Amino acid sequence: MTETGDLTSVPTSVIKPFPFLVIFKDLTHVFSMDAIGREILSMAFPAALAFAADPIASLIDTAYIGRLGAVELAALGVSIAIFNQASKITIFPVVSVTTSFVAEEDTMEKMKEDEAHKANLVHANTLAVQDSLEKGVASPTSNNTSETPDTKPSSGNKAKKKGKRNIKSASTAMIIGLTLGLVQAIALIFSSKVLLGVMGVKPNSAVLSPAHKYLTIRSLGSPALLLSLSMQGIFRGFKDTKTPLYAIVVADVINIILDPIFIFVLHLGVSGAAIAHVISQYFMTLILFIRLASKVNLMPPNFGELQFGKFLKSGGLLLARTIAVTFCQTLAAAVMARLGATPMAAFQICLQVWLTTSLLADGLAVAGQAILACSFAEKDYNKVTAATSRVLQMGFVLGLGLSVFVGLGLYFGAGVFSKDPAVIHLIAIGVPFVAATQPINAVAFVLDGVNFGASDFAYTAYSMVGVAAITIAAIIYMAKFNGFLGIWIALTIYMGLRTITGIARIATGTGPWKFLRGRSTSSS
């Protein structure tokens, strides 16, 4: 297969009436290390490692706090849950649209530069020929001078590559990220006790004081965290997932080193863990800022050129989507908690394994989003179909591998998470659902990246709200009659519907995918 992805496996004449067949294009090349395969993996692998780095650091964080006692560990758990949910709802929509907008704008700028470069070449050649004709030596001189413009612009291109890029969407994303970070910090600091109460921490509980301290201090890192996440979205738009990985790993190492110093040496306990985390977040932001400032003019010449309206419209749509996703998972946990401590413990173990394994698929989603955003901007629909089919096929294969790994690992390794026979028994009941849904989950998460790359934000948001409505009804109904098993059936329905709605636009050749039917996408 060529880099542009010719439709060799499935003829174009077949795809037009049946757009769904594009998913099976070049199916035998799923493991090929050709141009498109290398491009996907070069982005997906660092992105997956970056997604996995933070949970690993959090586990080490938890291990340190666990040595202080059960109260401190409980305080850490409830505080992190609040902080992470707030950060996810606040910044995830911005990060998602940032990657697409930056990729599109950067591609358009490069196309303009290429067109200007070609125009300059033509103009230079014309002047050279005219000059030769005036001197009466058209043939030999024009042959000699025709080579001259090729060398001069090449040096000009090198100069341009060394210069900074003017990407207005990058500046917009950073301003929004910093603003949201400040708002989140203020909101969490002044409402921390109320939020802890909502999470079930009673006023007379021993957990309240350490949880309040940890959440308040962690909130001070919100501006750095949300700004750094915005910059990660920018780097992904440039198809650079290695720089965010480097910054995240450095920050996590700093956090791991500072944790025992602040917690045990300085005797700051839970507060020390929060301080270490905040310091590491500001280091991460500083690294990303320095690297980004060397590539991009962070302040545009005209403040009015910033794209707040575009970000707010698409970000608002994805905010609704994020809330719908979060509500489904939260409702499932809340309903499970009513069944008792044992079902809740088994559910949390299964759910964390279920969600953690998605990190690898998220790496493919990031790669797919960036490549598709660039390809749609270039109107290179051959590469759009090649990248879409390949990333979805990789996601499915990844899901199959995870299905075997998670199934065997959770079935035989449940004792690592709990020694309670009742909990282990319930985990065994949940294993078939956790394992069997891995291919569905992987494809669903990759489809998120595909649809974001197509800038199909409205459809993605509305379809997710519809899926959430059905899922909410399924969770309530199934839990009432089938308890623990029923909730997992409902979550399986949830992921199945996410996959179906995610692939529907491609399968029907509608929206940004009209080109699969040979129709213009200008109206979409």
Coordinates of C-alpha atoms in Angstrom, one line a residue:
M1 CA 0.0 0.0 0.0
T2 CA 1.3 3.5 -0.8
E3 CA 1.5 6.3 1.7
T4 CA -1.7 7.9 0.3
G5 CA -3.5 4.6 0.7
D6 CA -4.9 3.5 -2.6
L7 CA -8.0 1.5 -2.4
T8 CA -6.3 -1.8 -3.5
S9 CA -8.2 -4.3 -1.3
V10 CA -11.7 -2.9 -1.7
P11 CA -12.4 -1.2 -5.1
T12 CA -13.7 2.3 -5.1
S13 CA -16.7 1.2 -7.2
V14 CA -17.7 -1.1 -4.3
I15 CA -17.1 1.4 -1.5
K16 CA -19.4 4.1 -3.0
P17 CA -22.6 2.1 -2.6
F18 CA -21.4 0.4 0.5
P19 CA -19.2 2.9 2.5
F20 CA -19.0 0.5 5.5
L21 CA -16.6 -1.7 3.4
V22 CA -13.9 1.0 3.8
I23 CA -13.3 -0.4 7.3
F24 CA -12.0 -3.6 5.7
K25 CA -9.7 -1.9 3.3
D26 CA -6.2 -3.4 3.3
L27 CA -7.2 -5.7 6.0
T28 CA -4.3 -8.0 5.3
H29 CA -1.9 -5.1 5.9
V30 CA -3.0 -4.4 9.5
F31 CA 0.5 -5.5 10.8
S32 CA 2.4 -3.9 7.9
M33 CA 5.1 -1.4 8.8
D34 CA 4.4 0.7 5.7
A35 CA 4.3 4.5 5.7
I36 CA 0.8 4.8 7.3
G37 CA 1.5 2.1 9.8
R38 CA 4.7 3.7 10.9
E39 CA 3.1 7.1 11.2
I40 CA 0.3 5.8 13.3
L41 CA 2.5 3.8 15.7
S42 CA 5.1 6.6 16.0
M43 CA 2.3 8.7 17.5
A44 CA 0.2 6.0 19.3
F45 CA 3.0 4.4 21.3
P46 CA 4.3 7.6 23.0
A47 CA 0.7 8.7 23.6
A48 CA -0.3 5.4 25.2
L49 CA 2.8 5.6 27.5
A50 CA 1.9 9.1 28.4
F51 CA -1.6 8.1 29.3
A52 CA -0.3 5.2 31.4
A53 CA 2.4 7.2 33.2
D54 CA 0.1 9.2 35.4
P55 CA -1.9 6.3 36.8
I56 CA 1.3 4.5 37.6
A57 CA 2.6 7.6 39.5
S58 CA -0.8 7.8 41.3
L59 CA -0.4 4.1 42.4
I60 CA 3.0 5.0 43.9
D61 CA 1.5 8.1 45.5
T62 CA -1.2 5.8 47.0
A63 CA 1.4 3.4 48.3
Y64 CA 3.2 6.2 50.2
I65 CA -0.1 7.5 51.7
G66 CA -1.2 4.0 52.6
R67 CA 1.7 3.8 55.1
L68 CA 0.1 6.6 57.0
G69 CA -3.1 4.8 57.7
A70 CA -6.6 4.0 56.4
V71 CA -8.0 7.4 57.2
E72 CA -5.4 9.2 55.1
L73 CA -5.8 6.7 52.3
A74 CA -9.6 7.2 52.3
A75 CA -9.0 11.0 52.3
L76 CA -6.7 10.7 49.3
G77 CA -9.1 8.6 47.4
V78 CA -12.1 10.8 47.7
S79 CA -10.1 14.0 47.1
I80 CA -8.5 12.6 43.9
A81 CA -11.9 11.5 42.7
I82 CA -13.3 15.0 43.0
F83 CA -10.2 16.7 41.5
N84 CA -9.9 14.3 38.5
Q85 CA -13.6 14.5 37.7
A86 CA -13.5 18.3 37.8
S87 CA -10.4 18.4 35.6
K88 CA -11.9 15.9 33.1
I89 CA -15.1 17.8 32.7
T90 CA -13.4 21.2 32.5
I91 CA -10.5 20.5 30.1
F92 CA -11.2 17.3 28.1
P93 CA -13.5 19.1 25.6
V94 CA -10.8 21.8 25.1
V95 CA -8.0 19.3 24.6
S96 CA -10.0 17.3 22.1
V97 CA -10.9 20.3 19.9
T98 CA -7.4 21.8 20.2
T99 CA -5.8 18.8 18.6
S100 CA -8.1 19.0 15.6
F101 CA -8.0 22.7 15.2
V102 CA -4.2 23.0 15.5
A103 CA -3.7 20.1 13.0
E104 CA -6.1 21.7 10.5
E105 CA -4.6 25.2 10.9
D106 CA -1.0 24.0 10.8
T107 CA -1.8 22.0 7.6
M108 CA -3.5 25.0 6.0
E109 CA -0.6 27.2 6.8
K110 CA 1.9 24.8 5.3
M111 CA -0.3 24.5 2.1
K112 CA -0.3 28.3 1.8
E113 CA 3.5 28.4 2.2
D114 CA 3.8 25.7 -0.5
E115 CA 1.5 27.6 -2.9
A116 CA 3.5 30.8 -2.3
H117 CA 6.7 28.9 -2.8
K118 CA 5.5 27.5 -6.1
A119 CA 4.3 30.9 -7.2
N120 CA 7.7 32.4 -6.4
L121 CA 9.4 29.7 -8.4
V122 CA 7.2 30.4 -11.4
H123 CA 7.8 34.1 -11.1
A124 CA 11.5 33.6 -10.8
N125 CA 11.6 31.3 -13.8
T126 CA 9.5 33.8 -15.9
L127 CA 11.9 36.7 -15.0
A128 CA 14.9 34.5 -15.8
V129 CA 13.5 33.6 -19.2
Q130 CA 12.6 37.2 -20.0
D131 CA 16.1 38.3 -19.0
S132 CA 17.6 35.7 -21.2
L133 CA 15.5 36.6 -24.1
E134 CA 16.4 40.2 -23.8
K135 CA 20.1 39.3 -23.9
G136 CA 19.5 37.0 -26.9
V137 CA 20.7 33.8 -25.3
A138 CA 17.4 32.3 -24.4
S139 CA 18.2 28.6 -24.6
P140 CA 21.5 28.2 -22.8
T141 CA 20.8 30.8 -20.2
S142 CA 17.3 29.7 -19.5
N143 CA 18.6 26.2 -19.0
N144 CA 21.1 27.4 -16.5
T145 CA 18.9 29.8 -14.7
S146 CA 16.1 27.3 -14.4
E147 CA 18.1 25.5 -11.9
T148 CA 18.8 28.6 -9.9
P149 CA 15.4 29.1 -8.3
D150 CA 15.5 25.5 -7.1
T151 CA 18.5 26.2 -4.9
K152 CA 17.5 29.6 -3.6
P153 CA 14.0 28.6 -2.4
S154 CA 15.4 25.5 -0.7
S155 CA 17.5 27.7 1.5
G156 CA 14.5 29.9 2.1
N157 CA 12.5 26.8 3.1
K158 CA 15.2 26.0 5.7
A159 CA 14.9 29.5 7.1
K160 CA 11.1 29.0 7.3
K161 CA 11.5 25.7 9.1
K162 CA 13.7 27.4 11.7
G163 CA 11.2 30.2 12.2
K164 CA 8.2 30.0 14.6
R165 CA 4.8 29.0 13.4
N166 CA 1.8 31.4 13.7
I167 CA -1.0 29.1 14.9
K168 CA -3.9 31.2 16.3
S169 CA -5.7 28.1 17.7
A170 CA -2.7 27.3 19.8
S171 CA -2.7 30.7 21.5
T172 CA -6.5 30.4 22.0
A173 CA -6.3 27.0 23.6
M174 CA -3.6 28.1 26.1
I175 CA -5.6 31.2 27.2
I176 CA -8.7 29.1 27.6
G177 CA -6.8 26.4 29.5
L178 CA -5.2 28.9 31.9
T179 CA -8.5 30.6 32.5
L180 CA -10.3 27.4 33.2
G181 CA -7.5 26.4 35.5
L182 CA -7.9 29.5 37.6
V183 CA -11.7 29.1 37.7
Q184 CA -11.4 25.5 38.8
A185 CA -8.8 26.4 41.5
I186 CA -11.1 29.0 43.0
A187 CA -14.2 26.8 42.7
L188 CA -12.6 23.8 44.4
I189 CA -10.9 25.8 47.2
F190 CA -14.1 27.5 48.2
S191 CA -16.4 24.5 47.7
S192 CA -14.2 21.7 48.9
K193 CA -16.1 20.9 52.0
V194 CA -19.4 20.9 50.2
L195 CA -18.1 18.6 47.5
L196 CA -16.7 16.2 50.1
G197 CA -20.1 16.1 51.7
V198 CA -21.7 15.3 48.4
M199 CA -19.2 12.4 48.1
G200 CA -20.4 11.0 51.5
V201 CA -17.8 12.5 53.9
K202 CA -19.7 13.4 57.0
P203 CA -18.9 16.6 59.0
N204 CA -17.8 14.5 62.1
S205 CA -15.8 12.0 60.0
A206 CA -12.0 11.7 60.6
V207 CA -11.6 11.7 56.8
L208 CA -12.9 15.3 56.4
S209 CA -9.9 17.2 57.7
P210 CA -7.1 15.5 55.7
A211 CA -9.3 15.3 52.6
H212 CA -10.1 19.0 52.9
K213 CA -6.4 19.9 53.2
Y214 CA -5.3 17.6 50.3
L215 CA -8.1 18.9 47.9
T216 CA -7.4 22.5 48.8
I217 CA -3.7 22.2 48.1
R218 CA -4.1 20.1 45.0
S219 CA -6.5 22.8 43.7
L220 CA -3.6 25.3 43.6
G221 CA -2.1 23.1 40.8
S222 CA -5.2 23.4 38.6
P223 CA -3.9 26.3 36.5
A224 CA -0.7 24.4 35.7
L225 CA -2.5 21.1 35.0
L226 CA -5.2 22.5 32.7
L227 CA -2.6 24.7 30.9
S228 CA -0.3 21.7 30.4
L229 CA -3.2 19.6 29.1
S230 CA -4.0 22.4 26.6
M231 CA -0.4 22.4 25.4
Q232 CA -0.5 18.6 25.1
G233 CA -3.4 19.0 22.8
I234 CA -1.4 21.5 20.7
F235 CA 1.6 19.1 20.4
R236 CA -0.7 16.3 19.4
G237 CA -2.0 18.6 16.6
F238 CA 1.6 18.9 15.4
K239 CA 1.7 15.1 15.4
D240 CA 4.2 15.3 18.3
T241 CA 3.4 12.9 21.1
K242 CA 7.0 12.4 22.3
T243 CA 7.3 15.9 23.9
P244 CA 4.2 15.5 26.2
L245 CA 5.5 12.0 27.2
Y246 CA 8.9 13.5 28.1
A247 CA 7.3 16.2 30.2
I248 CA 4.9 13.8 31.9
V249 CA 7.7 11.3 32.8
V250 CA 9.9 14.1 34.2
A251 CA 7.0 15.5 36.3
D252 CA 6.1 12.0 37.6
V253 CA 9.7 11.3 38.6
I254 CA 9.8 14.6 40.5
N255 CA 6.6 13.8 42.2
I256 CA 7.8 10.3 43.2
I257 CA 11.1 11.8 44.6
L258 CA 9.4 14.6 46.5
D259 CA 6.6 12.4 48.0
P260 CA 8.6 10.7 50.7
I261 CA 10.5 13.9 51.5
F262 CA 7.4 16.0 52.1
I263 CA 5.3 13.1 53.6
F264 CA 7.8 11.5 56.0
V265 CA 10.9 13.7 56.3
L266 CA 9.1 16.9 56.7
H267 CA 6.1 15.2 58.5
L268 CA 3.5 16.9 56.3
G269 CA 1.5 13.8 55.7
V270 CA -1.4 14.1 53.2
S271 CA -0.6 17.8 52.7
G272 CA 2.9 16.9 51.7
A273 CA 1.7 14.5 49.0
A274 CA -0.5 17.3 47.6
I275 CA 2.4 19.8 47.6
A276 CA 4.7 17.3 45.8
H277 CA 2.0 16.8 43.2
V278 CA 1.5 20.6 42.6
I279 CA 5.2 21.2 42.3
S280 CA 5.5 18.4 39.7
Q281 CA 2.6 19.8 37.7
Y282 CA 4.2 23.3 37.5
F283 CA 7.5 21.6 36.3
M284 CA 5.6 19.8 33.6
T285 CA 3.9 23.0 32.5
L286 CA 7.3 24.8 32.4
I287 CA 8.8 22.1 30.2
L288 CA 5.9 22.1 27.7
F289 CA 5.8 25.9 27.6
I290 CA 9.6 26.2 26.9
R291 CA 9.4 23.6 24.1
L292 CA 6.2 25.1 22.6
A293 CA 7.6 28.7 22.7
S294 CA 10.5 27.6 20.6
K295 CA 8.1 26.4 17.9
V296 CA 5.1 28.7 18.0
N297 CA 4.5 32.5 18.3
L298 CA 2.4 32.2 21.5
M299 CA 0.9 35.7 21.2
P300 CA -0.6 36.5 17.8
P301 CA -0.1 40.0 16.2
N302 CA -3.7 40.8 16.7
F303 CA -5.7 39.7 19.8
G304 CA -8.9 39.8 17.7
E305 CA -7.6 36.9 15.6
L306 CA -8.0 34.5 18.5
Q307 CA -10.7 31.9 17.9
F308 CA -12.7 31.9 21.1
G309 CA -16.1 31.5 19.3
K310 CA -14.9 28.4 17.4
F311 CA -13.5 26.8 20.6
L312 CA -16.6 27.6 22.7
K313 CA -19.0 26.2 20.1
S314 CA -17.2 22.9 19.6
G315 CA -16.0 22.7 23.2
G316 CA -19.5 23.2 24.5
L317 CA -20.7 20.3 22.4
L318 CA -18.0 18.1 23.7
L319 CA -18.7 19.3 27.3
A320 CA -22.2 17.9 26.9
R321 CA -20.7 14.7 25.7
T322 CA -18.2 14.5 28.5
I323 CA -21.0 15.0 31.1
A324 CA -23.0 12.3 29.5
V325 CA -20.1 9.8 29.6
T326 CA -19.2 10.7 33.2
F327 CA -22.9 10.5 34.4
C328 CA -23.3 7.0 33.0
Q329 CA -20.2 5.7 34.8
T330 CA -21.1 7.6 38.0
L331 CA -24.6 6.3 38.0
A332 CA -23.4 2.7 37.6
A333 CA -21.1 3.1 40.6
A334 CA -23.9 4.8 42.7
V335 CA -26.4 2.1 41.9
M336 CA -23.8 -0.6 42.7
A337 CA -23.0 1.1 46.0
R338 CA -26.7 0.6 47.1
L339 CA -26.2 -3.2 46.6
G340 CA -23.7 -3.3 49.5
A341 CA -20.0 -3.0 50.2
T342 CA -19.0 -6.4 48.7
P343 CA -20.6 -5.8 45.3
M344 CA -19.2 -2.3 45.2
A345 CA -15.7 -3.5 46.0
A346 CA -15.9 -6.1 43.2
F347 CA -17.3 -3.6 40.8
Q348 CA -14.6 -1.0 41.5
I349 CA -11.9 -3.6 40.8
C350 CA -13.5 -4.7 37.6
L351 CA -14.3 -1.1 36.5
Q352 CA -10.7 0.1 37.0
V353 CA -9.3 -2.8 35.0
W354 CA -12.0 -2.1 32.4
L355 CA -11.1 1.5 32.1
T356 CA -7.3 1.3 32.5
T357 CA -6.9 -1.0 29.5
S358 CA -8.5 1.7 27.4
L359 CA -5.4 3.8 27.7
L360 CA -3.7 1.8 25.0
A361 CA -6.6 2.4 22.6
D362 CA -6.5 6.1 23.5
G363 CA -3.0 6.2 22.0
L364 CA -4.4 5.0 18.7
A365 CA -7.3 7.5 19.0
V366 CA -4.8 10.4 19.4
A367 CA -2.8 9.2 16.3
G368 CA -6.0 8.8 14.2
Q369 CA -7.4 12.2 15.2
A370 CA -4.2 14.1 14.3
I371 CA -3.6 12.3 11.0
L372 CA -7.3 12.6 9.9
A373 CA -7.5 16.3 10.8
C374 CA -4.5 17.0 8.6
S375 CA -5.7 14.8 5.8
F376 CA -9.2 16.3 5.8
A377 CA -7.7 19.8 5.7
E378 CA -5.6 18.7 2.6
K379 CA -8.7 17.0 1.1
D380 CA -6.5 13.9 0.8
Y381 CA -9.4 11.4 1.0
N382 CA -7.2 8.5 0.0
K383 CA -5.1 9.0 3.1
V384 CA -8.3 9.6 5.2
T385 CA -9.7 6.2 4.2
A386 CA -6.3 4.5 4.6
A387 CA -5.7 5.9 8.1
T388 CA -9.3 5.3 9.2
S389 CA -9.3 1.7 8.2
R390 CA -5.9 1.0 9.6
V391 CA -6.4 2.6 13.0
L392 CA -9.7 0.8 13.5
Q393 CA -8.3 -2.5 12.5
M394 CA -5.4 -1.9 14.9
G395 CA -7.8 -1.1 17.6
F396 CA -9.8 -4.3 17.1
V397 CA -6.7 -6.4 17.1
L398 CA -5.5 -4.6 20.3
G399 CA -8.9 -5.3 21.8
L400 CA -8.7 -9.0 21.1
G401 CA -5.2 -9.2 22.7
L402 CA -6.5 -7.3 25.7
S403 CA -9.5 -9.6 26.0
V404 CA -7.3 -12.6 26.5
F405 CA -4.8 -10.8 28.7
V406 CA -7.5 -9.2 30.9
G407 CA -9.7 -12.3 31.1
L408 CA -6.9 -14.6 32.2
G409 CA -5.2 -12.0 34.4
L410 CA -8.3 -11.0 36.3
Y411 CA -9.7 -14.5 36.7
F412 CA -6.5 -16.0 38.1
G413 CA -5.2 -12.8 39.7
A414 CA -8.3 -11.5 41.5
G415 CA -6.6 -12.4 44.8
V416 CA -4.1 -9.6 44.2
F417 CA -6.9 -7.0 44.6
S418 CA -8.9 -8.7 47.4
K419 CA -8.7 -11.6 49.9
D420 CA -12.4 -11.6 50.5
P421 CA -13.9 -14.8 48.9
A422 CA -17.2 -13.0 48.3
V423 CA -15.5 -10.2 46.4
I424 CA -13.4 -12.7 44.4
H425 CA -16.6 -14.6 43.5
L426 CA -18.3 -11.5 42.2
I427 CA -15.1 -10.6 40.2
A428 CA -15.3 -14.0 38.5
I429 CA -18.9 -13.1 37.5
G430 CA -17.7 -9.8 36.0
V431 CA -14.7 -11.2 34.2
P432 CA -16.6 -12.4 31.1
F433 CA -18.0 -8.9 30.6
V434 CA -14.7 -7.1 31.3
A435 CA -12.8 -9.4 29.0
A436 CA -15.3 -9.9 26.2
T437 CA -16.0 -6.1 25.8
Q438 CA -12.3 -5.2 25.2
P439 CA -12.6 -5.3 21.4
I440 CA -15.8 -3.3 21.5
N441 CA -14.2 -0.8 23.9
A442 CA -11.0 -0.4 21.9
V443 CA -12.9 0.2 18.7
A444 CA -15.3 2.7 20.5
F445 CA -12.4 4.7 21.9
V446 CA -10.5 4.7 18.5
L447 CA -13.8 5.9 16.8
D448 CA -13.8 8.9 19.2
G449 CA -10.5 9.9 17.8
V450 CA -11.6 9.3 14.2
N451 CA -14.7 11.4 14.6
F452 CA -12.8 14.2 16.4
G453 CA -10.3 14.1 13.5
A454 CA -13.2 14.6 11.1
S455 CA -14.3 17.6 13.3
D456 CA -17.7 15.9 13.6
F457 CA -18.2 17.3 17.1
A458 CA -21.9 18.0 16.9
Y459 CA -22.8 14.4 15.8
T460 CA -20.4 13.0 18.4
A461 CA -22.1 15.0 21.2
Y462 CA -25.7 14.4 20.2
S463 CA -25.2 10.7 19.6
M464 CA -23.5 10.3 23.0
V465 CA -26.4 12.1 24.8
G466 CA -28.8 9.7 23.1
V467 CA -26.6 6.7 24.1
A468 CA -26.5 8.0 27.7
A469 CA -30.3 8.3 27.9
I470 CA -30.7 4.6 26.9
T471 CA -27.9 3.5 29.2
I472 CA -29.4 5.3 32.2
A473 CA -32.6 3.5 31.7
A474 CA -30.8 0.2 31.2
I475 CA -28.7 0.6 34.4
I476 CA -31.8 1.4 36.5
Y477 CA -33.9 -1.4 35.0
M478 CA -31.2 -4.1 34.9
A479 CA -29.9 -3.4 38.4
K480 CA -33.4 -3.7 39.8
F481 CA -33.9 -7.2 38.5
N482 CA -30.3 -8.6 38.0
G483 CA -28.2 -6.7 40.6
F484 CA -24.4 -6.9 40.0
L485 CA -24.8 -8.9 36.8
G486 CA -27.4 -6.5 35.5
I487 CA -25.2 -3.5 35.8
W488 CA -22.5 -5.1 33.8
I489 CA -25.0 -6.1 31.1
A490 CA -26.1 -2.4 31.0
L491 CA -22.5 -1.2 30.7
T492 CA -22.0 -3.7 27.8
I493 CA -25.0 -2.3 26.1
Y494 CA -23.5 1.2 26.7
M495 CA -20.2 0.4 25.0
G496 CA -22.0 -1.4 22.2
L497 CA -24.2 1.6 21.5
R498 CA -21.1 3.9 21.6
T499 CA -19.4 1.7 18.9
I500 CA -22.5 1.6 16.7
T501 CA -23.2 5.3 16.8
G502 CA -19.4 6.0 16.5
I503 CA -19.2 4.1 13.2
A504 CA -22.6 5.1 11.9
R505 CA -21.4 8.1 9.9
I506 CA -18.7 6.1 8.2
A507 CA -21.0 3.2 7.5
T508 CA -23.7 5.4 5.9
G509 CA -21.3 7.8 4.1
T510 CA -22.9 10.9 5.7
G511 CA -21.5 14.1 7.3
P512 CA -17.7 14.4 6.7
W513 CA -17.7 11.0 5.1
K514 CA -19.9 11.9 2.1
F515 CA -16.8 11.5 -0.1
L516 CA -17.1 7.7 0.4
R517 CA -20.2 7.9 -1.8
G518 CA -18.4 10.2 -4.3
R519 CA -20.3 13.3 -3.0
S520 CA -18.9 16.7 -1.9
T521 CA -18.3 17.3 1.8
S522 CA -18.5 21.0 1.6
S523 CA -21.9 21.2 3.1
S524 CA -21.0 19.1 6.1

